[in-house]
Rosetta silent file (secondary structure, phi, psi, omega in degrees, C-alpha in Angstrom):
SEQUENCE: XXXXXXXXXXXXXXXXXXXXXXXXXXXXXXXXXXXXXXXXXXXXXXXXXXXXXXXXXXXXXXXXXXXXXXXXXXXXXXXXXXXXXXXXXXXXXXXXXXXXXXXXXXXXXXXXXXXXXXXXXXXXXXXXXXXXXXXXX
SCORE:     score description
SCORE:     0.000 S_00000001
   1 L     0.000  -33.516  170.920   16.148   73.888  -25.898 S_00000001
   2 H   -66.225  -29.558  175.845   16.987   71.279  -23.408 S_00000001
   3 H   -70.329  -40.723  177.232   15.513   68.684  -25.656 S_00000001
   4 H   -64.675  -32.966  175.720   17.594   69.820  -28.605 S_00000001
   5 H   -62.632  -51.517 -176.405   20.807   69.549  -26.461 S_00000001
   6 H   -56.973  -42.458  178.603   19.864   66.177  -25.411 S_00000001
   7 H   -67.587  -42.537 -173.890   19.085   65.005  -28.950 S_00000001
   8 H   -67.004  -32.181 -170.431   22.333   66.410  -30.337 S_00000001
   9 H   -73.939  -37.785  178.128   24.316   64.716  -27.438 S_00000001
  10 H   -63.844  -41.129 -174.983   22.637   61.296  -28.343 S_00000001
  11 H   -63.451  -37.053  172.559   23.354   61.882  -31.801 S_00000001
  12 H   -57.999  -55.637 -179.625   26.988   62.672  -31.128 S_00000001
  13 H   -59.770  -39.439  174.722   27.338   59.468  -29.192 S_00000001
  14 H   -58.203  -53.419 -177.096   25.778   57.399  -31.845 S_00000001
  15 H   -59.841  -49.347  175.899   28.086   58.871  -34.424 S_00000001
  16 H   -53.870  -41.569 -176.256   31.211   58.174  -32.290 S_00000001
  17 H   -70.063  -40.434  179.345   30.234   54.510  -31.665 S_00000001
  18 H   -60.404  -42.424 -168.836   29.535   54.021  -35.566 S_00000001
  19 H   -66.925  -49.002 -175.342   33.028   55.525  -36.411 S_00000001
  20 H   -56.826  -47.811 -179.605   34.698   53.567  -33.792 S_00000001
  21 H   -65.982  -16.824  175.651   32.946   50.288  -34.953 S_00000001
  22 H   -76.719  -17.591  179.660   34.103   50.955  -38.559 S_00000001
  23 L   -86.043   -8.891 -166.365   37.669   50.471  -37.603 S_00000001
  24 L   -77.648  128.307 -178.555   37.128   47.097  -36.038 S_00000001
  25 L    92.374    2.379 -174.601   38.693   44.444  -38.372 S_00000001
  26 L   -75.155  133.419 -178.378   40.783   46.936  -40.394 S_00000001
  27 E  -131.541  163.934  175.158   43.915   45.049  -41.392 S_00000001
  28 L   -83.925  168.190 -177.729   47.210   45.758  -43.128 S_00000001
  29 L   -42.681  -37.074  179.918   48.375   44.555  -46.406 S_00000001
  30 L  -110.456   19.350 -169.828   49.846   41.477  -44.862 S_00000001
  31 L  -114.001   12.281 -177.478   47.324   41.177  -41.917 S_00000001
  32 H   -50.949  -42.457 -175.937   44.495   39.270  -43.444 S_00000001
  33 H   -70.788   -5.595  179.143   45.134   36.176  -41.631 S_00000001
  34 H   -76.254  -28.092 -178.797   44.738   37.990  -38.349 S_00000001
  35 H   -51.748  -24.109 -177.600   40.874   38.251  -39.064 S_00000001
  36 H   -59.761  -19.741 -178.940   40.366   34.712  -37.805 S_00000001
  37 H  -110.430   23.047  172.828   40.800   36.299  -34.329 S_00000001
  38 L   -68.629  -14.045 -179.364   38.366   38.935  -34.555 S_00000001
  39 L  -105.003  150.347 -177.273   35.659   37.330  -32.516 S_00000001
  40 H   -44.563  -55.984 -168.738   36.144   37.011  -28.714 S_00000001
  41 H   -68.727  -22.722  164.421   36.251   33.359  -28.591 S_00000001
  42 H   -74.809  -29.205  174.683   39.092   33.069  -31.176 S_00000001
  43 H   -69.202  -41.591  167.064   41.053   35.626  -29.430 S_00000001
  44 H   -46.952  -43.125  171.171   40.645   33.673  -26.217 S_00000001
  45 H   -58.040  -42.965  170.696   42.156   30.801  -27.979 S_00000001
  46 H   -60.268  -40.368  172.210   45.166   32.807  -28.777 S_00000001
  47 H   -58.876  -48.087 -175.914   45.419   34.081  -25.175 S_00000001
  48 H   -66.563  -31.826  179.986   45.186   30.495  -24.057 S_00000001
  49 L  -132.552   76.278 -179.095   47.872   29.129  -26.514 S_00000001
  50 L   -64.084  156.418  176.278   49.785   32.116  -27.503 S_00000001
  51 L  -119.351  133.908  179.141   51.882   32.118  -30.767 S_00000001
  52 L   -45.261  -44.208 -176.492   55.259   33.848  -30.718 S_00000001
  53 L   -89.209   22.823 -179.906   54.683   35.672  -33.885 S_00000001
  54 E  -130.660  122.811  175.486   51.244   37.290  -32.937 S_00000001
  55 E  -121.967  138.093  171.028   51.354   39.951  -30.246 S_00000001
  56 E   -94.626  123.542 -176.239   48.258   41.676  -28.702 S_00000001
  57 E  -108.808  113.767  179.339   48.924   45.324  -28.376 S_00000001
  58 E  -102.393  129.260 -174.422   46.829   47.511  -26.041 S_00000001
  59 L  -113.158   33.411  177.584   47.558   51.296  -26.805 S_00000001
  60 L   -89.009  157.866  168.556   45.579   52.596  -23.917 S_00000001
  61 L   -39.659  136.912 -176.130   47.364   54.785  -21.233 S_00000001
  62 H   -59.778  -31.231 -177.469   49.498   52.590  -18.820 S_00000001
  63 H   -68.714  -45.890 -178.434   47.208   53.360  -15.716 S_00000001
  64 H   -61.784  -44.493  178.723   44.121   52.144  -17.741 S_00000001
  65 H   -55.630  -39.362  174.197   46.122   49.062  -18.760 S_00000001
  66 H   -67.978  -24.159  175.876   47.128   48.233  -15.346 S_00000001
  67 H   -73.853  -38.398  176.566   43.457   48.383  -14.174 S_00000001
  68 L  -161.394  134.435  173.700   42.327   45.983  -16.807 S_00000001
  69 E  -155.387  164.371  173.743   43.741   44.353  -19.895 S_00000001
  70 L   -69.897  138.198  178.126   43.454   40.992  -22.075 S_00000001
  71 L   -72.179  155.905 -162.396   45.943   38.673  -20.722 S_00000001
  72 L    67.537    1.531  179.081   49.138   38.304  -22.655 S_00000001
  73 L   -78.288  148.990 -177.329   48.686   41.733  -24.048 S_00000001
  74 E   -97.917  142.260 -179.625   51.672   44.165  -24.234 S_00000001
  75 E  -104.354  116.911  167.260   51.002   47.891  -23.231 S_00000001
  76 L  -127.475   95.191 -174.451   52.292   50.392  -25.875 S_00000001
  77 L   -62.374  135.123 -175.055   50.472   53.598  -24.985 S_00000001
  78 H   -50.849  -37.008  178.396   49.475   55.453  -28.161 S_00000001
  79 H   -56.125  -26.859  179.431   51.377   58.495  -26.836 S_00000001
  80 H  -117.180    7.127 -173.909   54.634   56.508  -27.039 S_00000001
  81 L   -59.704  -55.897 -172.781   54.214   54.181  -29.722 S_00000001
  82 H   -68.194  -25.312  170.184   56.453   56.011  -32.235 S_00000001
  83 H   -77.642   -7.819 -170.631   59.394   56.295  -29.646 S_00000001
  84 H  -123.690   19.430 -179.401   59.164   52.691  -29.055 S_00000001
  85 H   -52.693  -27.934 -173.626   58.996   51.285  -32.683 S_00000001
  86 H   -70.131  -18.638 -177.006   62.329   49.526  -32.136 S_00000001
  87 H   -94.133   -1.239 -179.903   60.475   47.234  -29.770 S_00000001
  88 L  -113.357   86.483 -170.407   57.887   46.351  -32.256 S_00000001
  89 L   -62.786  139.055  179.582   59.688   44.152  -34.949 S_00000001
  90 L   -62.281  -17.558 -179.535   58.049   44.437  -38.377 S_00000001
  91 L   -81.233  -16.725 -174.820   57.980   40.695  -38.846 S_00000001
  92 L   -71.011  153.121  159.274   55.356   40.349  -35.814 S_00000001
  93 E   -92.848  120.906 -176.044   51.693   40.144  -36.481 S_00000001
  94 E  -111.146  126.707 -179.598   50.029   42.877  -34.229 S_00000001
  95 E  -108.009  113.835 -167.084   46.447   42.726  -32.934 S_00000001
  96 E  -101.530  119.220 -176.270   45.864   46.242  -31.844 S_00000001
  97 E  -141.372  158.620 -171.011   43.133   47.171  -29.186 S_00000001
  98 E  -157.229 -161.943  178.293   42.080   50.116  -27.051 S_00000001
  99 L   -62.312  -53.178 -162.869   38.973   51.434  -25.410 S_00000001
 100 L  -128.507  -15.636 -177.227   36.779   51.905  -28.417 S_00000001
 101 L   108.945  -23.052  172.597   38.959   51.097  -31.503 S_00000001
 102 H   -63.352  -37.998  177.855   39.559   54.681  -32.341 S_00000001
 103 H   -80.453  -35.569  164.721   42.853   55.071  -30.732 S_00000001
 104 H   -53.614  -44.592 -179.205   43.863   51.850  -32.131 S_00000001
 105 H   -69.232  -32.976  176.571   43.222   52.952  -35.548 S_00000001
 106 H   -55.205  -60.735  169.146   45.254   56.130  -34.871 S_00000001
 107 H   -44.435  -47.823 -175.169   48.272   53.945  -33.997 S_00000001
 108 H   -59.356  -41.094  177.241   47.697   51.647  -36.899 S_00000001
 109 H   -60.542  -43.484 -178.369   48.000   54.759  -39.315 S_00000001
 110 H   -65.203  -45.033 -179.505   51.180   55.774  -37.637 S_00000001
 111 H   -64.416  -38.983  171.706   52.371   52.199  -38.027 S_00000001
 112 H   -59.451  -43.619  164.619   51.487   52.023  -41.703 S_00000001
 113 H   -58.186  -23.244  172.638   53.431   55.129  -42.264 S_00000001
 114 L   -96.850   16.123  175.359   56.292   53.582  -40.770 S_00000001
 115 L    87.161    2.951  167.083   56.226   50.594  -42.997 S_00000001
 116 L   -60.644  140.792  179.643   54.203   48.027  -40.924 S_00000001
 117 L  -138.093   -8.784 -176.731   51.768   45.800  -42.929 S_00000001
 118 L  -101.273   74.597 -171.901   50.999   42.879  -40.375 S_00000001
 119 E  -158.867  152.529  177.786   48.345   44.213  -38.057 S_00000001
 120 E  -130.520  138.646  163.992   44.638   44.238  -37.277 S_00000001
 121 E   -82.090  117.572 -176.791   42.443   46.644  -35.254 S_00000001
 122 E   -85.435  -19.168 -177.117   40.653   44.378  -32.933 S_00000001
 123 E    94.563 -154.318 -172.586   38.449   47.247  -31.665 S_00000001
 124 E   -70.394  122.825  178.050   37.274   47.691  -28.220 S_00000001
 125 L   -69.374  -14.032  175.782   38.829   45.481  -25.628 S_00000001
 126 H   -60.239  -34.037  174.899   35.469   45.502  -23.621 S_00000001
 127 H   -53.958  -27.911  176.913   34.273   42.905  -26.330 S_00000001
 128 H   -90.755  -40.612  177.639   36.646   40.559  -24.715 S_00000001
 129 H   -53.795  -33.062 -168.943   36.263   41.780  -21.124 S_00000001
 130 H   -75.483  -18.815  178.241   32.389   41.214  -21.328 S_00000001
 131 H  -100.585  -48.902 -167.238   32.903   37.594  -22.156 S_00000001
 132 H  -119.355    3.333  171.011   36.114   36.559  -20.409 S_00000001
 133 L    80.241 -171.181  176.294   36.877   39.295  -17.891 S_00000001
 134 L  -141.499 -174.447 -176.568   40.291   40.875  -17.694 S_00000001
 135 E  -126.044  159.071  167.723   43.435   40.809  -15.618 S_00000001
 136 L  -134.132  159.930 -177.435   45.204   43.745  -13.696 S_00000001
 137 L   -92.508    0.000    0.000   48.441   44.519  -12.421 S_00000001
C-alpha cells in the first residue's frame, strides 16, 4: 500500500511538471515576436537593456515576488490582475512568468478574454534564477 501511494505521488508530480511545461512559450495572436526571449540568455539581454514596449510580469503573490524576482519585472499578483487591468496597456508586450508557468497561463487566459493579444507565457522564473540569480526587495 505504501509503495502504491509513493508511485501515485510521483505520477502526480510528473503530470503537473508536464502540464506546466506545456504552457511555456504560449503566445497571443500578436505575441510571436516575444518567443525570441524564451531562453534565459535572451531574457537576460532584455533585463540588461529594457525595451519600453516590453514588460516582464510576475504573477506570483507579492510576498514571493519580494523574496525573489527577475530584475525589471513588475508584480501583478494573479489574484489582482483583473482589478488592475487599467495598469496593463493593451499596446504593451507582456512576458508573463510565475513559479511553474501554470499561474501565468491562468492569467494569460484572463487577459485573452479581456482582449489582450501581445503576451507570452515565459514559464517558471526559476529557469532564469538558476542561471542568473534573482533580486529581492
